[in-house]
Each structure stands twice: as structure tokens, then as C-alpha cells.
Amino acid sequence: MLEEEDKTDNERKIVFLGDAGVGKTSLISRFVNDSFPNAKPTIGAKPFSRSLQLNQSNKNIQLQIWDVTGQDKFRSLTNMYYRDADGAVLVFDVTRRETFESLKDFWIKELLDKGPENIQIAIIGNKCDITEKEVVTMKETQDFALHNKATYKFVSAKKNLNINDIFQKLG
Ligand code: GDP
Ligand code: MG
């Protein structure tokens, strides 16, 4: 893991957090490899990297993306991944309300308690391709995001919808 002082001006460390099964690994695969593989459950945490040109400034940044497991038994370990992060992507599954509640009850509090003060947060509703099963609305996602000074987006790793936007906003 890179320490703060090793990071250059153009590097950003981003952590993906959220319950198991919401699609964190799938979103990262889509962004890094443009693929939608049959993701296996993540054990521990795994880093990925990709460069990205920012639309607003034309600046090229190097993203170091950490896929952190959502399994309960690892929750106590996850803060070592976000304590020096620049951005956090909090993912829920739009078809499973409990994964949204879990961001509100656990992940956001963790981040605000133990994360860096200026960390940028994105609230991401994944699996927006299954609209008929959508149980969490855009409005409540927006309310939750605004309340925590976060950005928000509904995305789909499967259909490759809106995924670049997540990173553009964090850059
Ligand atoms: P993780 O535990 O958060 O890393 O979740 P995974 O990336 O392993 O995905 C869990 C399951 O959800 C897998 O069966 C994926 O194929 C499925 N999945 C992930 N993203 C999407 C999506 O955008 N749409 C749909 N329909 N399924 C998805
Ligand atoms: Mg995973």
C-alpha cells in the first residue's frame, strides 16, 4: 500500500466500499478492463490501476483503485484502506434495500469517523439495468448524498452505464 508521501501530484487513491454482492468488483472490472466477468467473491482487498484524463482540466491522473471486501468479518480491517484515500465509492444494489441501509448505518459513519477529513465521497446505486426490480429511488439517493456532501449516480456494470462519471467526479 502506498503511503501519503509516496503519492505524486497526479495520483489518486480510491476505495470501493459496500456490502458483498452489490457489484464492486464488477464495476472495477468494467472500468479497468472493460469486461463483465463472473466475479468471484473478493477476499481481503485488491488494488487495480488505470489512468484517466479529466474532462474539466484535461489533466491526466493515475488512479489506484482498491476493491475492499464487503464481508462482515473483514469490516474491522477495512479502515487501513481508507485512512489515506482521496476518494471513496460507496456502492449499493438498487434492487436490495438493505444494501442502501447499510451505507447509511455503517459505511458512511465509518468513513466520516475514520477516513481523511477531505475525502471525496460518491454514492453509487449499481444494477440500474434491472429497472423493474428497483426498490431504492434516485430521490432518496440524492437526499442521502447531499446530506453527506457526496456525489451520486445510478450505474450498471453489466450494461456499462455511467461508470466513467464516477471517476470523473472524484478526480
Ligand atoms: P461485490 O461483492 O460487491 O464485488 O459484487 P460482484 O462484482 O462480485 O457482483 C455480485 C453479483 O452481481 C455478480 O453475480 C454480478 O454478475 C452481479 N452484478 C454486478 N453488477 C451488475 C449490474 O450492473 N447488473 C446486474 N444485473 N448484475 C450485476
Ligand atoms: Mg468483490
mmCIF file of C-alpha atoms and ligand atoms in Angstrom:
data_model
loop_
_atom_site.group_PDB
_atom_site.id
_atom_site.type_symbol
_atom_site.label_atom_id
_atom_site.label_comp_id
_atom_site.label_asym_id
_atom_site.label_seq_id
_atom_site.Cartn_x
_atom_site.Cartn_y
_atom_site.Cartn_z
ATOM 1 C CA MET A 1 0.000 0.000 0.000
ATOM 2 C CA LEU A 2 1.312 3.447 -0.897
ATOM 3 C CA GLU A 3 1.809 5.871 1.926
ATOM 4 C CA GLU A 4 0.731 9.510 1.585
ATOM 5 C CA GLU A 5 4.255 10.812 0.988
ATOM 6 C CA ASP A 6 4.857 8.384 -1.886
ATOM 7 C CA LYS A 7 1.954 9.672 -3.912
ATOM 8 C CA THR A 8 2.717 12.135 -6.667
ATOM 9 C CA ASP A 9 0.513 15.064 -7.515
ATOM 10 C CA ASN A 10 -1.273 13.083 -10.213
ATOM 11 C CA GLU A 11 -2.087 10.005 -8.203
ATOM 12 C CA ARG A 12 -5.400 9.352 -6.526
ATOM 13 C CA LYS A 13 -6.274 6.515 -4.238
ATOM 14 C CA ILE A 14 -9.893 5.407 -4.432
ATOM 15 C CA VAL A 15 -11.549 2.764 -2.273
ATOM 16 C CA PHE A 16 -14.711 0.853 -3.140
ATOM 17 C CA LEU A 17 -16.884 0.021 -0.138
ATOM 18 C CA GLY A 18 -20.281 -1.570 0.359
ATOM 19 C CA ASP A 19 -21.929 -4.892 1.108
ATOM 20 C CA ALA A 20 -20.962 -8.168 -0.538
ATOM 21 C CA GLY A 21 -22.743 -8.754 -3.856
ATOM 22 C CA VAL A 22 -23.529 -5.126 -4.752
ATOM 23 C CA GLY A 23 -21.125 -5.226 -7.715
ATOM 24 C CA LYS A 24 -17.920 -3.517 -6.545
ATOM 25 C CA THR A 25 -15.623 -5.983 -8.308
ATOM 26 C CA SER A 26 -17.793 -5.896 -11.448
ATOM 27 C CA LEU A 27 -17.693 -2.079 -11.598
ATOM 28 C CA ILE A 28 -13.926 -2.047 -11.220
ATOM 29 C CA SER A 29 -13.507 -4.750 -13.923
ATOM 30 C CA ARG A 30 -15.684 -2.733 -16.248
ATOM 31 C CA PHE A 31 -13.665 0.425 -15.634
ATOM 32 C CA VAL A 32 -10.197 -1.160 -15.671
ATOM 33 C CA ASN A 33 -10.581 -3.942 -18.285
ATOM 34 C CA ASP A 34 -13.872 -3.082 -19.973
ATOM 35 C CA SER A 35 -15.167 -6.522 -19.113
ATOM 36 C CA PHE A 36 -18.007 -8.046 -17.087
ATOM 37 C CA PRO A 37 -16.575 -11.340 -15.886
ATOM 38 C CA ASN A 38 -18.166 -13.747 -13.485
ATOM 39 C CA ALA A 39 -16.705 -12.011 -10.434
ATOM 40 C CA LYS A 40 -15.662 -14.284 -7.592
ATOM 41 C CA PRO A 41 -16.205 -13.116 -4.032
ATOM 42 C CA THR A 42 -13.334 -10.837 -3.034
ATOM 43 C CA ILE A 43 -11.167 -11.924 -0.139
ATOM 44 C CA GLY A 44 -9.412 -9.096 1.667
ATOM 45 C CA ALA A 45 -8.620 -6.250 -0.714
ATOM 46 C CA LYS A 46 -7.039 -5.968 -4.117
ATOM 47 C CA PRO A 47 -5.553 -2.934 -5.932
ATOM 48 C CA PHE A 48 -6.104 -2.022 -9.592
ATOM 49 C CA SER A 49 -4.759 0.899 -11.549
ATOM 50 C CA ARG A 50 -5.800 2.915 -14.566
ATOM 51 C CA SER A 51 -5.061 6.355 -15.889
ATOM 52 C CA LEU A 52 -7.836 8.802 -16.639
ATOM 53 C CA GLN A 53 -7.967 12.110 -18.437
ATOM 54 C CA LEU A 54 -10.114 14.561 -16.552
ATOM 55 C CA ASN A 55 -12.695 16.323 -18.731
ATOM 56 C CA GLN A 56 -12.600 19.579 -16.829
ATOM 57 C CA SER A 57 -8.863 20.218 -16.596
ATOM 58 C CA ASN A 58 -7.502 17.854 -19.272
ATOM 59 C CA LYS A 59 -5.182 16.640 -16.549
ATOM 60 C CA ASN A 60 -4.087 13.018 -16.654
ATOM 61 C CA ILE A 61 -4.378 11.264 -13.338
ATOM 62 C CA GLN A 62 -3.342 7.814 -12.246
ATOM 63 C CA LEU A 63 -6.000 6.051 -10.217
ATOM 64 C CA GLN A 64 -5.137 3.386 -7.717
ATOM 65 C CA ILE A 65 -8.402 1.593 -7.015
ATOM 66 C CA TRP A 66 -8.886 -0.679 -4.021
ATOM 67 C CA ASP A 67 -11.523 -3.371 -4.167
ATOM 68 C CA VAL A 68 -12.296 -3.877 -0.498
ATOM 69 C CA THR A 69 -14.322 -6.874 0.602
ATOM 70 C CA GLY A 70 -17.785 -6.255 1.977
ATOM 71 C CA GLN A 71 -17.890 -9.375 4.091
ATOM 72 C CA ASP A 72 -18.753 -8.680 7.707
ATOM 73 C CA LYS A 73 -15.808 -10.487 9.170
ATOM 74 C CA PHE A 74 -13.376 -8.168 7.382
ATOM 75 C CA ARG A 75 -15.124 -4.934 8.286
ATOM 76 C CA SER A 76 -12.807 -4.210 11.197
ATOM 77 C CA LEU A 77 -9.818 -4.318 8.821
ATOM 78 C CA THR A 78 -11.140 -2.046 6.114
ATOM 79 C CA ASN A 79 -10.118 1.239 7.725
ATOM 80 C CA MET A 80 -6.485 0.604 6.830
ATOM 81 C CA TYR A 81 -7.561 1.002 3.207
ATOM 82 C CA TYR A 82 -9.456 4.238 3.500
ATOM 83 C CA ARG A 83 -7.458 6.163 6.056
ATOM 84 C CA ASP A 84 -5.200 7.621 3.326
ATOM 85 C CA ALA A 85 -7.723 7.555 0.466
ATOM 86 C CA ASP A 86 -8.576 10.560 -1.722
ATOM 87 C CA GLY A 87 -11.948 9.192 -2.709
ATOM 88 C CA ALA A 88 -14.452 6.592 -1.589
ATOM 89 C CA VAL A 89 -17.079 4.963 -3.778
ATOM 90 C CA LEU A 90 -19.926 3.676 -1.626
ATOM 91 C CA VAL A 91 -21.835 1.116 -3.646
ATOM 92 C CA PHE A 92 -25.307 -0.299 -3.072
ATOM 93 C CA ASP A 93 -27.559 -2.529 -5.171
ATOM 94 C CA VAL A 94 -30.685 -0.660 -6.346
ATOM 95 C CA THR A 95 -32.666 -3.929 -6.113
ATOM 96 C CA ARG A 96 -31.747 -4.623 -2.467
ATOM 97 C CA ARG A 97 -32.798 -2.021 0.057
ATOM 98 C CA GLU A 98 -30.692 -3.494 2.847
ATOM 99 C CA THR A 99 -27.533 -2.638 0.921
ATOM 100 C CA PHE A 100 -28.594 1.032 0.840
ATOM 101 C CA GLU A 101 -29.436 0.968 4.562
ATOM 102 C CA SER A 102 -26.031 -0.497 5.210
ATOM 103 C CA LEU A 103 -24.349 2.543 3.606
ATOM 104 C CA LYS A 104 -26.396 4.795 5.894
ATOM 105 C CA ASP A 105 -25.983 2.751 9.062
ATOM 106 C CA PHE A 106 -22.406 1.645 8.689
ATOM 107 C CA TRP A 107 -20.181 2.672 5.770
ATOM 108 C CA ILE A 108 -20.790 6.421 5.734
ATOM 109 C CA LYS A 109 -20.301 6.632 9.503
ATOM 110 C CA GLU A 110 -17.097 4.645 9.281
ATOM 111 C CA LEU A 111 -15.747 6.952 6.619
ATOM 112 C CA LEU A 112 -16.717 10.159 8.357
ATOM 113 C CA ASP A 113 -15.306 8.818 11.654
ATOM 114 C CA LYS A 114 -12.102 7.233 10.458
ATOM 115 C CA GLY A 115 -11.472 8.476 6.918
ATOM 116 C CA PRO A 116 -9.411 11.539 5.965
ATOM 117 C CA GLU A 117 -11.161 14.868 6.503
ATOM 118 C CA ASN A 118 -11.321 15.917 2.858
ATOM 119 C CA ILE A 119 -12.145 12.571 1.322
ATOM 120 C CA GLN A 120 -14.486 12.832 -1.677
ATOM 121 C CA ILE A 121 -17.435 10.502 -1.481
ATOM 122 C CA ALA A 122 -19.615 9.080 -4.266
ATOM 123 C CA ILE A 123 -22.854 7.207 -3.520
ATOM 124 C CA ILE A 124 -23.396 4.707 -6.307
ATOM 125 C CA GLY A 125 -26.542 2.668 -6.998
ATOM 126 C CA ASN A 126 -25.452 -0.266 -9.162
ATOM 127 C CA LYS A 127 -27.558 -2.677 -11.305
ATOM 128 C CA CYS A 128 -29.750 0.099 -12.710
ATOM 129 C CA ASP A 129 -30.248 -2.188 -15.745
ATOM 130 C CA ILE A 130 -32.827 -4.167 -13.708
ATOM 131 C CA THR A 131 -35.318 -1.297 -13.575
ATOM 132 C CA GLU A 132 -38.335 -3.498 -12.841
ATOM 133 C CA LYS A 133 -36.766 -4.573 -9.545
ATOM 134 C CA GLU A 134 -35.508 -1.168 -8.494
ATOM 135 C CA VAL A 135 -36.516 -0.516 -4.881
ATOM 136 C CA VAL A 136 -34.295 2.437 -3.940
ATOM 137 C CA THR A 137 -35.245 5.700 -5.658
ATOM 138 C CA MET A 138 -32.986 8.328 -7.161
ATOM 139 C CA LYS A 139 -34.596 10.919 -4.874
ATOM 140 C CA GLU A 140 -33.645 9.185 -1.646
ATOM 141 C CA THR A 141 -30.168 8.534 -3.008
ATOM 142 C CA GLN A 142 -29.861 12.224 -3.806
ATOM 143 C CA ASP A 143 -31.072 13.211 -0.322
ATOM 144 C CA PHE A 144 -28.577 10.902 1.323
ATOM 145 C CA ALA A 145 -25.744 12.144 -0.898
ATOM 146 C CA LEU A 146 -26.488 15.843 -0.439
ATOM 147 C CA HIS A 147 -26.743 15.371 3.302
ATOM 148 C CA ASN A 148 -23.194 13.991 3.303
ATOM 149 C CA LYS A 149 -21.681 16.356 0.703
ATOM 150 C CA ALA A 150 -21.299 13.439 -1.670
ATOM 151 C CA THR A 151 -21.982 12.993 -5.369
ATOM 152 C CA TYR A 152 -24.374 10.271 -6.542
ATOM 153 C CA LYS A 153 -25.130 8.241 -9.647
ATOM 154 C CA PHE A 154 -27.102 5.179 -10.758
ATOM 155 C CA VAL A 155 -24.873 2.896 -12.829
ATOM 156 C CA SER A 156 -24.695 -0.553 -14.362
ATOM 157 C CA ALA A 157 -21.542 -2.652 -14.576
ATOM 158 C CA LYS A 158 -23.433 -5.112 -16.771
ATOM 159 C CA LYS A 159 -24.615 -2.575 -19.351
ATOM 160 C CA ASN A 160 -21.667 -0.231 -18.885
ATOM 161 C CA LEU A 161 -23.794 2.774 -17.908
ATOM 162 C CA ASN A 162 -22.395 5.944 -16.271
ATOM 163 C CA ILE A 163 -19.288 4.283 -14.889
ATOM 164 C CA ASN A 164 -16.746 6.811 -16.125
ATOM 165 C CA ASP A 165 -18.770 9.565 -14.454
ATOM 166 C CA ILE A 166 -17.975 8.112 -11.046
ATOM 167 C CA PHE A 167 -14.269 8.670 -11.571
ATOM 168 C CA GLN A 168 -14.546 11.981 -13.381
ATOM 169 C CA LYS A 169 -16.262 13.435 -10.348
ATOM 170 C CA LEU A 170 -13.763 12.034 -7.902
ATOM 171 C CA GLY A 171 -10.788 13.350 -9.886
HETATM 172 P P1 GDP B 1 -19.083 -7.443 -4.977
HETATM 173 O O1 GDP B 1 -19.224 -8.500 -3.935
HETATM 174 O O2 GDP B 1 -19.617 -6.117 -4.494
HETATM 175 O O3 GDP B 1 -17.684 -7.319 -5.510
HETATM 176 O O4 GDP B 1 -20.046 -7.852 -6.202
HETATM 177 P P2 GDP B 1 -19.672 -8.614 -7.559
HETATM 178 O O5 GDP B 1 -18.969 -7.690 -8.508
HETATM 179 O O6 GDP B 1 -18.991 -9.887 -7.219
HETATM 180 O O7 GDP B 1 -21.135 -8.890 -8.181
HETATM 181 C C1 GDP B 1 -22.106 -9.642 -7.482
HETATM 182 C C2 GDP B 1 -23.130 -10.190 -8.477
HETATM 183 O O8 GDP B 1 -23.883 -9.130 -9.059
HETATM 184 C C3 GDP B 1 -22.500 -10.957 -9.641
HETATM 185 O O9 GDP B 1 -23.327 -12.060 -9.921
HETATM 186 C C4 GDP B 1 -22.535 -9.958 -10.784
HETATM 187 O O10 GDP B 1 -22.595 -10.585 -12.057
HETATM 188 C C5 GDP B 1 -23.817 -9.176 -10.484
HETATM 189 N N1 GDP B 1 -23.744 -7.789 -10.997
HETATM 190 C C6 GDP B 1 -22.743 -6.899 -10.810
HETATM 191 N N2 GDP B 1 -23.012 -5.729 -11.423
HETATM 192 C C7 GDP B 1 -24.206 -5.874 -12.027
HETATM 193 C C8 GDP B 1 -25.032 -4.996 -12.830
HETATM 194 O O11 GDP B 1 -24.714 -3.841 -13.130
HETATM 195 N N3 GDP B 1 -26.233 -5.504 -13.244
HETATM 196 C C9 GDP B 1 -26.636 -6.775 -12.957
HETATM 197 N N4 GDP B 1 -27.821 -7.171 -13.422
HETATM 198 N N5 GDP B 1 -25.895 -7.625 -12.204
HETATM 199 C C10 GDP B 1 -24.688 -7.188 -11.751
HETATM 200 MG MG MG B 2 -15.982 -8.289 -4.864
#
